[in-house]
């Protein structure tokens, strides 16, 4: 499903080059459940942005469903992102002037869903993450963990087959974090593919496999034994 | 040092009232080390904003060092914040167009420190959190955990006697999180007062006492036995 070969990403800041990824190989099959871990600054979000077609590598190839992503136009990439990929950003990236409901509606608007249908789907997605009574709050009228849950609801509302979640429980207490993990567990059981970045051991344990980055390279890539 | 009595905070959203804090009593002595925990949306950040003089309660009283905070002007509050309190925000709140060095310099500029001195102090604060090689990166050129560490460096650069940290390790891998906790440990040993919000057990264990909120009220307030 996802095949990354010798992926490099170098950020250019004036005269300074920052090699965020220095040659990453990664193969992810359909319906796998992967946890990405590693120190702060090791390249996890950069890797997620590349997998999620939000950015392009400096070198290397990325085949998504057999298709070479680097050959696609921006419009094609936007369609793929909208139809196949649900992305929970590490820093949420919500529209500050729109309320929770409207933020979650956005992927449905892009897909051309009717106004009545998308309001209902967005409401249901928010209820699922425990925010049914916060749908008209804007991001600055929500707690940190509530904003994170709006970002999660938005990522899931289009029923994507690939879910990329960057620290989805970083701002959530343990109990709420486990509710979110239950939702992801259900989506995995339905056949979807899940890649999540986390620094918390108990969250990584929901996955079947852990890939650990260090300094822009894969340090460890191994299955988690089932219990 | 910090005395909160019957503190209430009600947010008004049009016709809807959101009671974020519903009568909180809290006494914190000089040099205490307190962890605040509780479910997402239970009022932790609201409480921190009130303690940090960033917001005022709807009801109840707040005495800081024996002084009634509700009687102070905005200018007085700003001076107290700058001199006494270091605040690490849950969502970092960095200036997007300023680099890390300048973001960390801000509290020193406000205090009137000379340009040479403050550049040096800001640089040292960033080195202390492991970002010596990122001082000219702007927030969008930093990883999530690096932005969080810039926010931490900024909170500590003025040597505040009260440190309020809202989920300071939420975006940090365990090893980097422990480095930050070591810094806080050192500051506590020097006689400062630390209040941190966290949802992670192993972070709370650095504190001497845990206050647990639920639905805007204190549910538990107890010491952590020393080991
Ligand atoms: N400006 C606001 N207007 C209306 N409601 C608000 C506002 N800010 C916060 N709230 C509400 O007040 C409640 C408490 O928010 P607060 O940010 O203190 O929670 P928290 O305990 O820090 O949560 P988290 O762990 O998710 O960060 C939440 O239910 C939130 O929706
Ligand atoms: N736009 C950019 N320009 C320059 N350097 C960047 C940029 N974005 C990220 N970096 C650098 O690339 C490296 C990897 O960043 P990335 O966000 O992938 O790390 P991460 O593993 O997600 O870290 P964290 O756990 O802290 O979120 C970091 O050292 C960061 O400073
Ligand atoms: Mg990251
Ligand atoms: Mg909060």
Short mmCIF file of C-alpha atoms and ligand atoms in Angstrom, two decimals:
data_model
loop_
_atom_site.label_atom_id
_atom_site.label_comp_id
_atom_site.label_asym_id
_atom_site.label_seq_id
_atom_site.Cartn_x
_atom_site.Cartn_y
_atom_site.Cartn_z
CA UNK A 1 0.00 0.00 0.00
CA UNK A 2 2.69 2.44 1.07
CA UNK A 3 6.20 1.98 -0.26
CA UNK A 4 8.90 4.51 0.64
CA UNK A 5 12.39 3.94 -0.76
CA UNK A 6 15.47 5.89 0.29
CA UNK A 7 13.35 8.88 1.24
CA UNK A 8 15.30 12.03 2.04
CA UNK A 9 14.01 15.42 3.11
CA UNK A 10 16.31 18.37 3.42
CA UNK A 11 15.03 21.73 4.57
CA UNK A 12 16.94 24.71 3.27
CA UNK A 13 17.19 27.68 5.60
CA UNK A 14 19.25 30.31 3.86
CA UNK A 15 22.73 28.79 3.72
CA UNK A 16 21.97 26.08 6.30
CA UNK A 17 20.65 22.64 5.29
CA UNK A 18 18.64 20.66 7.81
CA UNK A 19 18.50 16.98 6.81
CA UNK A 20 15.24 15.95 8.48
CA UNK A 21 15.11 12.51 6.80
CA UNK A 22 18.33 10.90 5.60
CA UNK A 23 17.27 7.79 3.69
CA UNK A 24 14.16 6.09 5.01
CA UNK A 25 12.81 2.81 3.65
CA UNK A 26 9.33 1.83 4.75
CA UNK A 27 6.81 -0.72 3.54
CA UNK A 28 3.30 -0.62 4.97
CA UNK A 29 0.68 -3.14 3.90
CA UNK A 30 -3.06 -2.73 3.74
CA UNK A 31 -4.70 -2.96 7.18
CA UNK A 32 -1.44 -2.68 9.11
CA UNK A 33 -1.32 -0.78 12.40
CA UNK A 34 1.98 0.99 12.87
CA UNK A 35 3.37 3.17 15.67
CA UNK A 36 6.17 5.64 14.86
CA UNK A 37 8.35 6.65 17.78
CA UNK A 38 11.62 8.47 18.36
CA UNK A 39 13.21 11.53 19.95
CA UNK A 40 11.93 15.05 19.46
CA UNK A 41 13.27 16.32 16.14
CA UNK A 42 14.05 12.87 14.73
CA UNK A 43 11.83 13.32 11.66
CA UNK A 44 8.49 11.73 12.61
CA UNK A 45 6.21 14.59 11.53
CA UNK A 46 8.27 15.12 8.39
CA UNK A 47 7.77 11.44 7.56
CA UNK A 48 4.02 11.70 8.23
CA UNK A 49 3.71 14.77 6.00
CA UNK A 50 5.39 12.88 3.17
CA UNK A 51 3.21 9.79 3.59
CA UNK A 52 0.16 12.04 3.77
CA UNK A 53 1.07 13.74 0.46
CA UNK A 54 1.31 17.12 2.17
CA UNK A 55 4.92 17.49 1.13
CA UNK A 56 7.32 15.95 -1.37
CA UNK A 57 10.67 14.28 -0.66
CA UNK A 58 14.00 15.84 -1.71
CA UNK A 59 15.09 12.37 -2.91
CA UNK A 60 13.74 8.85 -3.06
CA UNK A 61 10.46 7.39 -4.25
CA UNK A 62 6.99 7.02 -2.78
CA UNK A 63 4.50 4.58 -4.25
CA UNK A 64 0.98 4.82 -2.84
CA UNK A 65 -1.26 1.96 -4.01
CA UNK A 66 1.33 1.31 -6.69
CA UNK A 67 1.16 4.88 -8.00
CA UNK A 68 4.25 7.12 -8.02
CA UNK A 69 3.19 10.06 -5.90
CA UNK A 70 5.99 12.33 -7.16
CA UNK A 71 4.40 12.29 -10.63
CA UNK A 72 1.06 13.64 -9.46
CA UNK A 73 -0.15 17.20 -9.79
CA UNK A 74 -1.17 19.26 -6.78
CA UNK A 75 -4.83 18.75 -7.68
CA UNK A 76 -4.39 14.95 -7.86
CA UNK A 77 -2.63 14.98 -4.51
CA UNK A 78 -5.44 17.03 -2.98
CA UNK A 79 -7.99 14.50 -4.23
CA UNK A 80 -5.98 11.58 -2.83
CA UNK A 81 -5.66 13.35 0.51
CA UNK A 82 -9.36 14.04 0.60
CA UNK A 83 -10.49 10.56 -0.41
CA UNK A 84 -7.94 8.19 1.03
CA UNK A 85 -6.16 9.88 3.92
CA UNK A 86 -7.30 11.22 7.27
CA UNK A 87 -4.61 13.34 8.94
CA UNK A 88 -4.52 14.34 12.60
CA UNK A 89 -1.89 17.08 12.89
CA UNK A 90 0.43 17.41 15.88
CA UNK A 91 -0.61 21.05 16.20
CA UNK A 92 -4.26 20.49 15.19
CA UNK A 93 -4.36 23.15 12.42
CA UNK A 94 -7.98 24.15 12.97
CA UNK A 95 -9.54 27.21 11.35
CA UNK A 96 -9.62 29.73 14.22
CA UNK A 97 -12.73 31.62 13.08
CA UNK A 98 -14.86 28.54 12.39
CA UNK A 99 -16.63 26.58 15.07
CA UNK A 100 -15.98 22.88 15.74
CA UNK A 101 -18.84 21.77 13.50
CA UNK A 102 -17.61 23.78 10.54
CA UNK A 103 -14.03 22.64 11.03
CA UNK A 104 -15.14 19.01 10.90
CA UNK A 105 -17.36 19.70 7.85
CA UNK A 106 -14.45 20.92 5.75
CA UNK A 107 -13.37 17.58 4.23
CA UNK A 108 -17.03 16.89 3.38
CA UNK A 109 -17.43 20.28 1.69
CA UNK A 110 -14.38 19.49 -0.40
CA UNK A 111 -15.95 16.19 -1.40
CA UNK A 112 -19.20 17.87 -2.43
CA UNK A 113 -21.46 16.39 0.23
CA UNK A 114 -24.79 18.19 0.62
CA UNK A 115 -25.18 20.68 3.42
CA UNK A 116 -27.73 18.61 5.38
CA UNK A 117 -25.71 15.39 5.11
CA UNK A 118 -22.44 16.96 6.06
CA UNK A 119 -23.85 18.78 9.09
CA UNK A 120 -25.18 15.46 10.31
CA UNK A 121 -21.95 13.56 9.65
CA UNK A 122 -19.87 16.27 11.31
CA UNK A 123 -22.15 16.29 14.34
CA UNK A 124 -21.89 12.50 14.63
CA UNK A 125 -18.11 12.59 14.35
CA UNK A 126 -17.97 15.16 17.15
CA UNK A 127 -20.32 13.13 19.32
CA UNK A 128 -18.10 10.11 18.82
CA UNK A 129 -15.14 11.96 20.37
CA UNK A 130 -17.27 13.26 23.23
CA UNK A 131 -17.82 16.80 21.97
CA UNK A 132 -21.53 16.70 21.16
CA UNK A 133 -22.07 19.63 23.53
CA UNK A 134 -19.24 21.73 22.10
CA UNK A 135 -20.09 21.80 18.38
CA UNK A 136 -20.54 25.58 18.19
CA UNK A 137 -17.44 26.46 20.18
CA UNK A 138 -14.55 27.91 18.23
CA UNK A 139 -11.02 26.61 18.87
CA UNK A 140 -10.13 29.35 21.34
CA UNK A 141 -13.28 28.48 23.27
CA UNK A 142 -12.15 24.90 23.69
CA UNK A 143 -9.63 23.19 25.95
CA UNK A 144 -6.40 21.82 24.46
CA UNK A 145 -7.66 18.27 24.52
CA UNK A 146 -10.99 19.32 22.99
CA UNK A 147 -9.18 21.00 20.08
CA UNK A 148 -7.21 17.81 19.62
CA UNK A 149 -10.44 15.83 19.49
CA UNK A 150 -11.92 18.21 16.89
CA UNK A 151 -8.82 17.54 14.78
CA UNK A 152 -9.40 13.81 15.22
CA UNK A 153 -13.08 14.06 14.29
CA UNK A 154 -12.17 16.04 11.17
CA UNK A 155 -9.62 13.40 10.14
CA UNK A 156 -12.17 10.60 10.44
CA UNK A 157 -15.33 12.20 9.05
CA UNK A 158 -14.62 11.18 5.42
CA UNK A 159 -14.08 7.51 6.36
CA UNK A 160 -10.51 7.46 5.06
CA UNK A 161 -8.81 4.12 4.47
CA UNK A 162 -5.44 5.44 5.69
CA UNK A 163 -5.36 7.22 9.04
CA UNK A 164 -2.24 9.22 9.91
CA UNK A 165 -2.29 10.51 13.47
CA UNK A 166 0.59 12.63 14.81
CA UNK A 167 0.55 12.45 18.63
CA UNK A 168 -3.28 12.17 18.75
CA UNK A 169 -3.34 11.76 22.54
CA UNK A 170 -0.59 14.22 23.47
CA UNK A 171 -3.07 16.57 25.17
CA UNK A 172 -5.51 14.01 26.50
CA UNK A 173 -5.83 12.49 29.94
CA UNK A 174 -5.41 8.72 29.99
CA UNK A 175 -9.12 7.89 30.05
CA UNK A 176 -10.00 10.17 27.12
CA UNK A 177 -6.90 8.93 25.27
CA UNK A 178 -8.15 5.37 25.62
CA UNK A 179 -11.55 6.36 24.20
CA UNK A 180 -9.77 7.70 21.12
CA UNK A 181 -7.69 4.52 20.87
CA UNK A 182 -10.91 2.49 20.98
CA UNK A 183 -12.19 4.46 17.98
CA UNK A 184 -8.95 3.77 16.07
CA UNK A 185 -9.14 0.10 17.10
CA UNK A 186 -12.61 -0.11 15.57
CA UNK A 187 -11.41 1.52 12.36
CA UNK A 188 -8.52 -0.94 12.17
CA UNK A 189 -10.93 -3.86 12.63
CA UNK A 190 -12.92 -2.52 9.67
CA UNK A 191 -9.87 -3.01 7.44
CA UNK A 192 -8.28 0.42 7.47
CA UNK A 193 -4.56 1.23 7.76
CA UNK A 194 -3.35 3.20 10.75
CA UNK A 195 -0.02 4.96 11.29
CA UNK A 196 0.33 6.92 14.49
CA UNK A 197 3.18 8.89 15.99
CA UNK A 198 3.36 8.66 19.74
CA UNK A 199 5.86 8.97 22.54
CA UNK A 200 3.71 7.03 24.97
CA UNK A 201 4.42 3.33 25.40
CA UNK A 202 0.84 2.41 26.30
CA UNK A 203 -0.46 4.08 23.14
CA UNK A 204 2.15 2.36 20.95
CA UNK A 205 1.00 -0.97 22.37
CA UNK A 206 -2.28 -0.71 20.46
CA UNK A 207 -0.26 -1.08 17.24
CA UNK A 208 1.10 -4.29 15.71
CA UNK A 209 4.49 -2.88 14.78
CA UNK A 210 6.82 -0.09 15.93
CA UNK A 211 9.15 1.93 13.72
CA UNK A 212 11.60 3.98 15.71
CA UNK A 213 13.38 6.95 14.10
CA UNK A 214 16.60 8.59 15.23
CA UNK A 215 18.25 11.51 13.43
CA UNK A 216 16.23 11.07 10.26
CA UNK A 217 16.86 7.32 9.89
CA UNK A 218 14.98 4.16 10.87
CA UNK A 219 16.70 2.75 13.93
CA UNK A 220 14.29 -0.09 14.74
CA UNK A 221 11.42 -1.69 12.81
CA UNK A 222 9.79 -4.61 14.55
CA UNK A 223 6.50 -6.27 15.34
CA UNK A 224 4.93 -6.01 18.75
CA UNK A 225 4.16 -9.48 20.08
CA UNK A 226 0.42 -10.02 20.56
CA UNK A 227 -0.73 -10.66 24.10
CA UNK B 1 2.02 32.14 48.51
CA UNK B 2 -1.01 31.30 46.39
CA UNK B 3 -4.44 31.31 48.03
CA UNK B 4 -7.52 30.64 45.90
CA UNK B 5 -10.90 30.68 47.64
CA UNK B 6 -14.15 29.57 46.05
CA UNK B 7 -12.83 30.40 42.60
CA UNK B 8 -15.43 30.27 39.82
CA UNK B 9 -14.99 30.90 36.13
CA UNK B 10 -17.95 31.01 33.81
CA UNK B 11 -17.47 31.57 30.09
CA UNK B 12 -20.37 33.27 28.35
CA UNK B 13 -21.02 32.18 24.79
CA UNK B 14 -24.05 34.07 23.53
CA UNK B 15 -26.91 32.65 25.61
CA UNK B 16 -24.93 29.61 26.80
CA UNK B 17 -22.89 29.65 30.03
CA UNK B 18 -19.96 27.30 30.36
CA UNK B 19 -18.96 26.89 34.04
CA UNK B 20 -15.29 25.97 33.63
CA UNK B 21 -14.49 26.26 37.37
CA UNK B 22 -17.28 25.84 39.91
CA UNK B 23 -15.76 26.71 43.27
CA UNK B 24 -12.09 25.81 43.64
CA UNK B 25 -10.13 26.23 46.87
CA UNK B 26 -6.38 25.90 46.62
CA UNK B 27 -3.51 26.78 48.94
CA UNK B 28 0.02 26.55 47.60
CA UNK B 29 2.99 27.34 49.80
CA UNK B 30 6.37 28.69 48.79
CA UNK B 31 8.62 26.03 47.24
CA UNK B 32 5.84 23.48 46.79
CA UNK B 33 5.81 21.21 43.76
CA UNK B 34 2.28 20.49 42.61
CA UNK B 35 0.88 18.39 39.76
CA UNK B 36 -2.61 19.19 38.43
CA UNK B 37 -4.41 16.33 36.70
CA UNK B 38 -7.90 15.54 35.47
CA UNK B 39 -9.95 14.76 32.37
CA UNK B 40 -9.86 16.83 29.20
CA UNK B 41 -12.10 19.86 29.73
CA UNK B 42 -12.11 19.65 33.53
CA UNK B 43 -10.73 23.19 34.00
CA UNK B 44 -6.96 22.71 34.38
CA UNK B 45 -5.82 25.34 31.87
CA UNK B 46 -8.50 27.74 33.11
CA UNK B 47 -7.14 27.31 36.63
CA UNK B 48 -3.57 27.87 35.42
CA UNK B 49 -4.57 31.04 33.57
CA UNK B 50 -6.14 32.41 36.75
CA UNK B 51 -3.13 31.53 38.90
CA UNK B 52 -0.86 33.06 36.27
CA UNK B 53 -2.83 36.35 36.31
CA UNK B 54 -3.70 35.96 32.64
CA UNK B 55 -7.40 36.00 33.41
CA UNK B 56 -9.68 36.98 36.28
CA UNK B 57 -12.23 34.79 38.09
CA UNK B 58 -15.98 35.34 37.77
CA UNK B 59 -16.26 34.84 41.56
CA UNK B 60 -14.00 34.11 44.51
CA UNK B 61 -10.72 35.58 45.67
CA UNK B 62 -7.08 35.12 44.73
CA UNK B 63 -4.32 36.26 47.05
CA UNK B 64 -0.81 36.10 45.61
CA UNK B 65 1.90 36.74 48.20
CA UNK B 66 -0.85 38.15 50.40
CA UNK B 67 -1.96 40.64 47.74
CA UNK B 68 -5.49 40.60 46.33
CA UNK B 69 -4.95 40.08 42.63
CA UNK B 70 -8.46 41.22 41.68
CA UNK B 71 -7.61 44.74 42.86
CA UNK B 72 -4.64 45.12 40.56
CA UNK B 73 -4.57 47.05 37.29
CA UNK B 74 -3.65 45.40 34.01
CA UNK B 75 -0.24 47.07 34.16
CA UNK B 76 0.40 45.76 37.68
CA UNK B 77 -0.64 42.27 36.60
CA UNK B 78 1.70 42.45 33.61
CA UNK B 79 4.58 43.39 35.89
CA UNK B 80 3.80 40.52 38.28
CA UNK B 81 3.63 38.10 35.37
CA UNK B 82 6.92 39.31 34.02
CA UNK B 83 8.77 39.28 37.33
CA UNK B 84 7.32 36.43 39.31
CA UNK B 85 5.71 33.96 36.94
CA UNK B 86 7.03 31.79 34.12
CA UNK B 87 4.20 30.29 32.05
CA UNK B 88 4.51 27.38 29.64
CA UNK B 89 1.31 27.35 27.57
CA UNK B 90 -0.41 24.15 26.47
CA UNK B 91 -0.40 25.48 22.92
CA UNK B 92 2.99 27.21 23.14
CA UNK B 93 1.80 30.67 21.92
CA UNK B 94 5.03 31.58 20.13
CA UNK B 95 5.32 34.56 17.78
CA UNK B 96 5.20 32.92 14.34
CA UNK B 97 7.36 35.50 12.56
CA UNK B 98 10.11 35.63 15.19
CA UNK B 99 12.84 33.03 15.46
CA UNK B 100 13.42 30.93 18.60
CA UNK B 101 16.01 33.34 19.97
CA UNK B 102 13.74 36.34 19.66
CA UNK B 103 10.78 34.47 21.14
CA UNK B 104 12.85 33.60 24.20
CA UNK B 105 14.16 37.18 24.45
CA UNK B 106 10.69 38.66 24.80
CA UNK B 107 10.35 38.50 28.61
CA UNK B 108 13.83 40.06 28.90
CA UNK B 109 12.91 42.89 26.52
CA UNK B 110 9.88 43.60 28.66
CA UNK B 111 12.10 43.74 31.73
CA UNK B 112 14.49 46.19 30.05
CA UNK B 113 17.55 43.94 29.83
CA UNK B 114 20.25 45.19 27.44
CA UNK B 115 20.40 43.69 23.98
CA UNK B 116 23.76 41.95 24.53
CA UNK B 117 22.75 40.44 27.86
CA UNK B 118 19.39 39.24 26.69
CA UNK B 119 20.75 37.61 23.54
CA UNK B 120 23.17 35.71 25.72
CA UNK B 121 20.57 34.70 28.30
CA UNK B 122 18.15 33.61 25.59
CA UNK B 123 20.86 31.57 23.89
CA UNK B 124 21.75 29.88 27.18
CA UNK B 125 18.11 29.08 27.91
CA UNK B 126 17.76 27.47 24.47
CA UNK B 127 20.96 25.47 24.92
CA UNK B 128 19.65 24.22 28.24
CA UNK B 129 16.63 22.66 26.50
CA UNK B 130 18.80 21.18 23.75
CA UNK B 131 18.05 23.76 21.03
CA UNK B 132 21.42 25.49 20.76
CA UNK B 133 21.52 24.58 17.06
CA UNK B 134 18.00 25.81 16.32
CA UNK B 135 18.07 29.37 17.67
CA UNK B 136 17.39 31.03 14.32
CA UNK B 137 14.60 28.68 13.28
CA UNK B 138 11.11 30.14 13.34
CA UNK B 139 8.27 28.09 14.90
CA UNK B 140 7.12 26.62 11.58
CA UNK B 141 10.69 25.49 10.97
CA UNK B 142 10.73 23.50 14.20
CA UNK B 143 9.28 20.15 15.24
CA UNK B 144 6.35 20.07 17.67
CA UNK B 145 8.56 19.10 20.57
CA UNK B 146 11.10 21.78 19.64
CA UNK B 147 8.38 24.46 19.71
CA UNK B 148 7.36 23.17 23.10
CA UNK B 149 10.93 23.50 24.31
CA UNK B 150 11.16 27.08 23.00
CA UNK B 151 8.05 27.82 25.09
CA UNK B 152 9.75 26.26 28.10
CA UNK B 153 12.96 28.23 27.57
CA UNK B 154 10.95 31.44 27.28
CA UNK B 155 9.12 30.70 30.54
CA UNK B 156 12.38 30.15 32.44
CA UNK B 157 14.62 32.86 31.00
CA UNK B 158 13.58 35.51 33.56
CA UNK B 159 14.29 33.21 36.53
CA UNK B 160 10.70 33.33 37.79
CA UNK B 161 9.95 32.15 41.32
CA UNK B 162 6.64 30.58 40.27
CA UNK B 163 6.67 28.23 37.30
CA UNK B 164 3.33 27.28 35.75
CA UNK B 165 3.69 24.59 33.09
CA UNK B 166 0.62 23.35 31.19
CA UNK B 167 1.42 19.89 29.73
CA UNK B 168 5.13 20.78 29.22
CA UNK B 169 6.01 17.29 27.98
CA UNK B 170 2.89 16.55 25.93
CA UNK B 171 4.86 16.62 22.67
CA UNK B 172 8.13 15.21 23.93
CA UNK B 173 9.53 11.70 23.77
CA UNK B 174 10.22 10.17 27.16
CA UNK B 175 13.95 10.89 27.18
CA UNK B 176 13.58 14.57 26.23
CA UNK B 177 10.67 14.87 28.68
CA UNK B 178 12.92 13.63 31.47
CA UNK B 179 15.57 16.21 30.54
CA UNK B 180 12.94 18.93 30.98
CA UNK B 181 11.85 17.42 34.30
CA UNK B 182 15.49 17.49 35.44
CA UNK B 183 15.55 21.24 34.73
CA UNK B 184 12.36 21.75 36.75
CA UNK B 185 13.78 19.57 39.54
CA UNK B 186 16.82 21.86 39.71
CA UNK B 187 14.63 24.96 39.84
CA UNK B 188 12.57 23.42 42.63
CA UNK B 189 15.75 22.64 44.60
CA UNK B 190 16.68 26.31 44.29
CA UNK B 191 13.54 27.24 46.22
CA UNK B 192 11.08 28.00 43.45
CA UNK B 193 7.42 26.99 43.31
CA UNK B 194 6.26 24.68 40.54
CA UNK B 195 2.73 23.89 39.37
CA UNK B 196 2.44 21.65 36.35
CA UNK B 197 -0.53 20.21 34.51
CA UNK B 198 0.08 16.75 33.16
CA UNK B 199 -1.84 13.65 32.19
CA UNK B 200 1.17 11.40 32.49
CA UNK B 201 1.66 9.49 35.72
CA UNK B 202 5.47 9.38 35.50
CA UNK B 203 5.61 13.17 35.10
CA UNK B 204 3.24 13.75 38.04
CA UNK B 205 5.53 11.61 40.19
CA UNK B 206 8.19 14.35 40.13
CA UNK B 207 5.80 16.50 42.20
CA UNK B 208 5.14 16.31 45.94
CA UNK B 209 1.38 16.68 45.71
CA UNK B 210 -1.38 15.99 43.18
CA UNK B 211 -4.56 18.03 42.76
CA UNK B 212 -7.09 16.28 40.56
CA UNK B 213 -9.92 18.27 38.93
CA UNK B 214 -13.19 16.93 37.61
CA UNK B 215 -15.91 19.12 36.06
CA UNK B 216 -14.49 22.36 37.42
CA UNK B 217 -14.08 21.15 41.02
CA UNK B 218 -11.23 19.68 43.07
CA UNK B 219 -11.86 15.96 43.35
CA UNK B 220 -8.64 14.91 45.09
CA UNK B 221 -5.84 16.87 46.77
CA UNK B 222 -3.14 14.74 48.32
CA UNK B 223 0.57 14.38 48.87
CA UNK B 224 2.61 11.89 46.90
CA UNK B 225 4.58 9.67 49.28
CA UNK B 226 8.35 10.10 48.87
CA UNK B 227 10.27 7.06 47.75
N1 LIG C 1 -13.19 30.89 25.96
C1 LIG C 1 -14.02 29.88 26.27
N2 LIG C 1 -15.34 29.99 26.03
C2 LIG C 1 -16.18 29.00 26.35
N3 LIG C 1 -15.84 27.85 26.93
C3 LIG C 1 -14.53 27.67 27.19
C4 LIG C 1 -13.55 28.66 26.87
N4 LIG C 1 -12.34 28.20 27.25
C5 LIG C 1 -12.53 26.97 27.77
N5 LIG C 1 -13.85 26.65 27.73
C6 LIG C 1 -14.48 25.44 28.24
O1 LIG C 1 -14.14 25.35 29.63
C7 LIG C 1 -13.85 23.99 29.98
C8 LIG C 1 -12.49 23.92 30.67
O2 LIG C 1 -11.48 24.24 29.76
P1 LIG C 1 -9.95 24.04 30.14
O3 LIG C 1 -9.15 24.53 28.98
O4 LIG C 1 -9.65 24.65 31.46
O5 LIG C 1 -9.83 22.46 30.29
P2 LIG C 1 -8.56 21.53 30.55
O6 LIG C 1 -8.77 20.79 31.81
O7 LIG C 1 -7.30 22.33 30.42
O8 LIG C 1 -8.64 20.48 29.37
P3 LIG C 1 -7.48 19.76 28.50
O9 LIG C 1 -6.93 18.69 29.37
O10 LIG C 1 -8.27 19.24 27.35
O11 LIG C 1 -6.48 20.79 28.11
C9 LIG C 1 -13.89 23.18 28.71
O12 LIG C 1 -15.05 22.36 28.72
C10 LIG C 1 -13.94 24.19 27.58
O13 LIG C 1 -14.81 23.79 26.52
N1 LIG C 2 10.40 23.92 7.73
C1 LIG C 2 11.54 23.52 8.32
N2 LIG C 2 12.69 24.16 8.08
C2 LIG C 2 13.84 23.76 8.68
N3 LIG C 2 13.95 22.74 9.52
C3 LIG C 2 12.83 22.07 9.82
C4 LIG C 2 11.56 22.42 9.25
N4 LIG C 2 10.63 21.58 9.75
C5 LIG C 2 11.27 20.73 10.59
N5 LIG C 2 12.58 21.03 10.64
C6 LIG C 2 13.63 20.32 11.37
O1 LIG C 2 13.59 18.95 10.92
C7 LIG C 2 13.78 18.07 12.04
C8 LIG C 2 12.66 17.04 12.07
O2 LIG C 2 11.44 17.68 12.34
P1 LIG C 2 10.11 16.83 12.67
O3 LIG C 2 9.01 17.82 12.85
O4 LIG C 2 9.91 15.80 11.61
O5 LIG C 2 10.50 16.11 14.02
P2 LIG C 2 9.61 15.18 14.98
O6 LIG C 2 10.27 13.86 15.06
O7 LIG C 2 8.18 15.21 14.56
O8 LIG C 2 9.76 15.88 16.38
P3 LIG C 2 8.72 16.06 17.60
O9 LIG C 2 8.68 14.75 18.30
O10 LIG C 2 9.40 17.12 18.41
O11 LIG C 2 7.41 16.49 17.05
C9 LIG C 2 13.82 18.92 13.30
O12 LIG C 2 15.13 18.96 13.78
C10 LIG C 2 13.35 20.31 12.84
O13 LIG C 2 14.08 21.35 13.48
MG1 LIG C 3 6.49 16.02 15.38
MG1 LIG C 4 -5.79 22.36 29.06
#
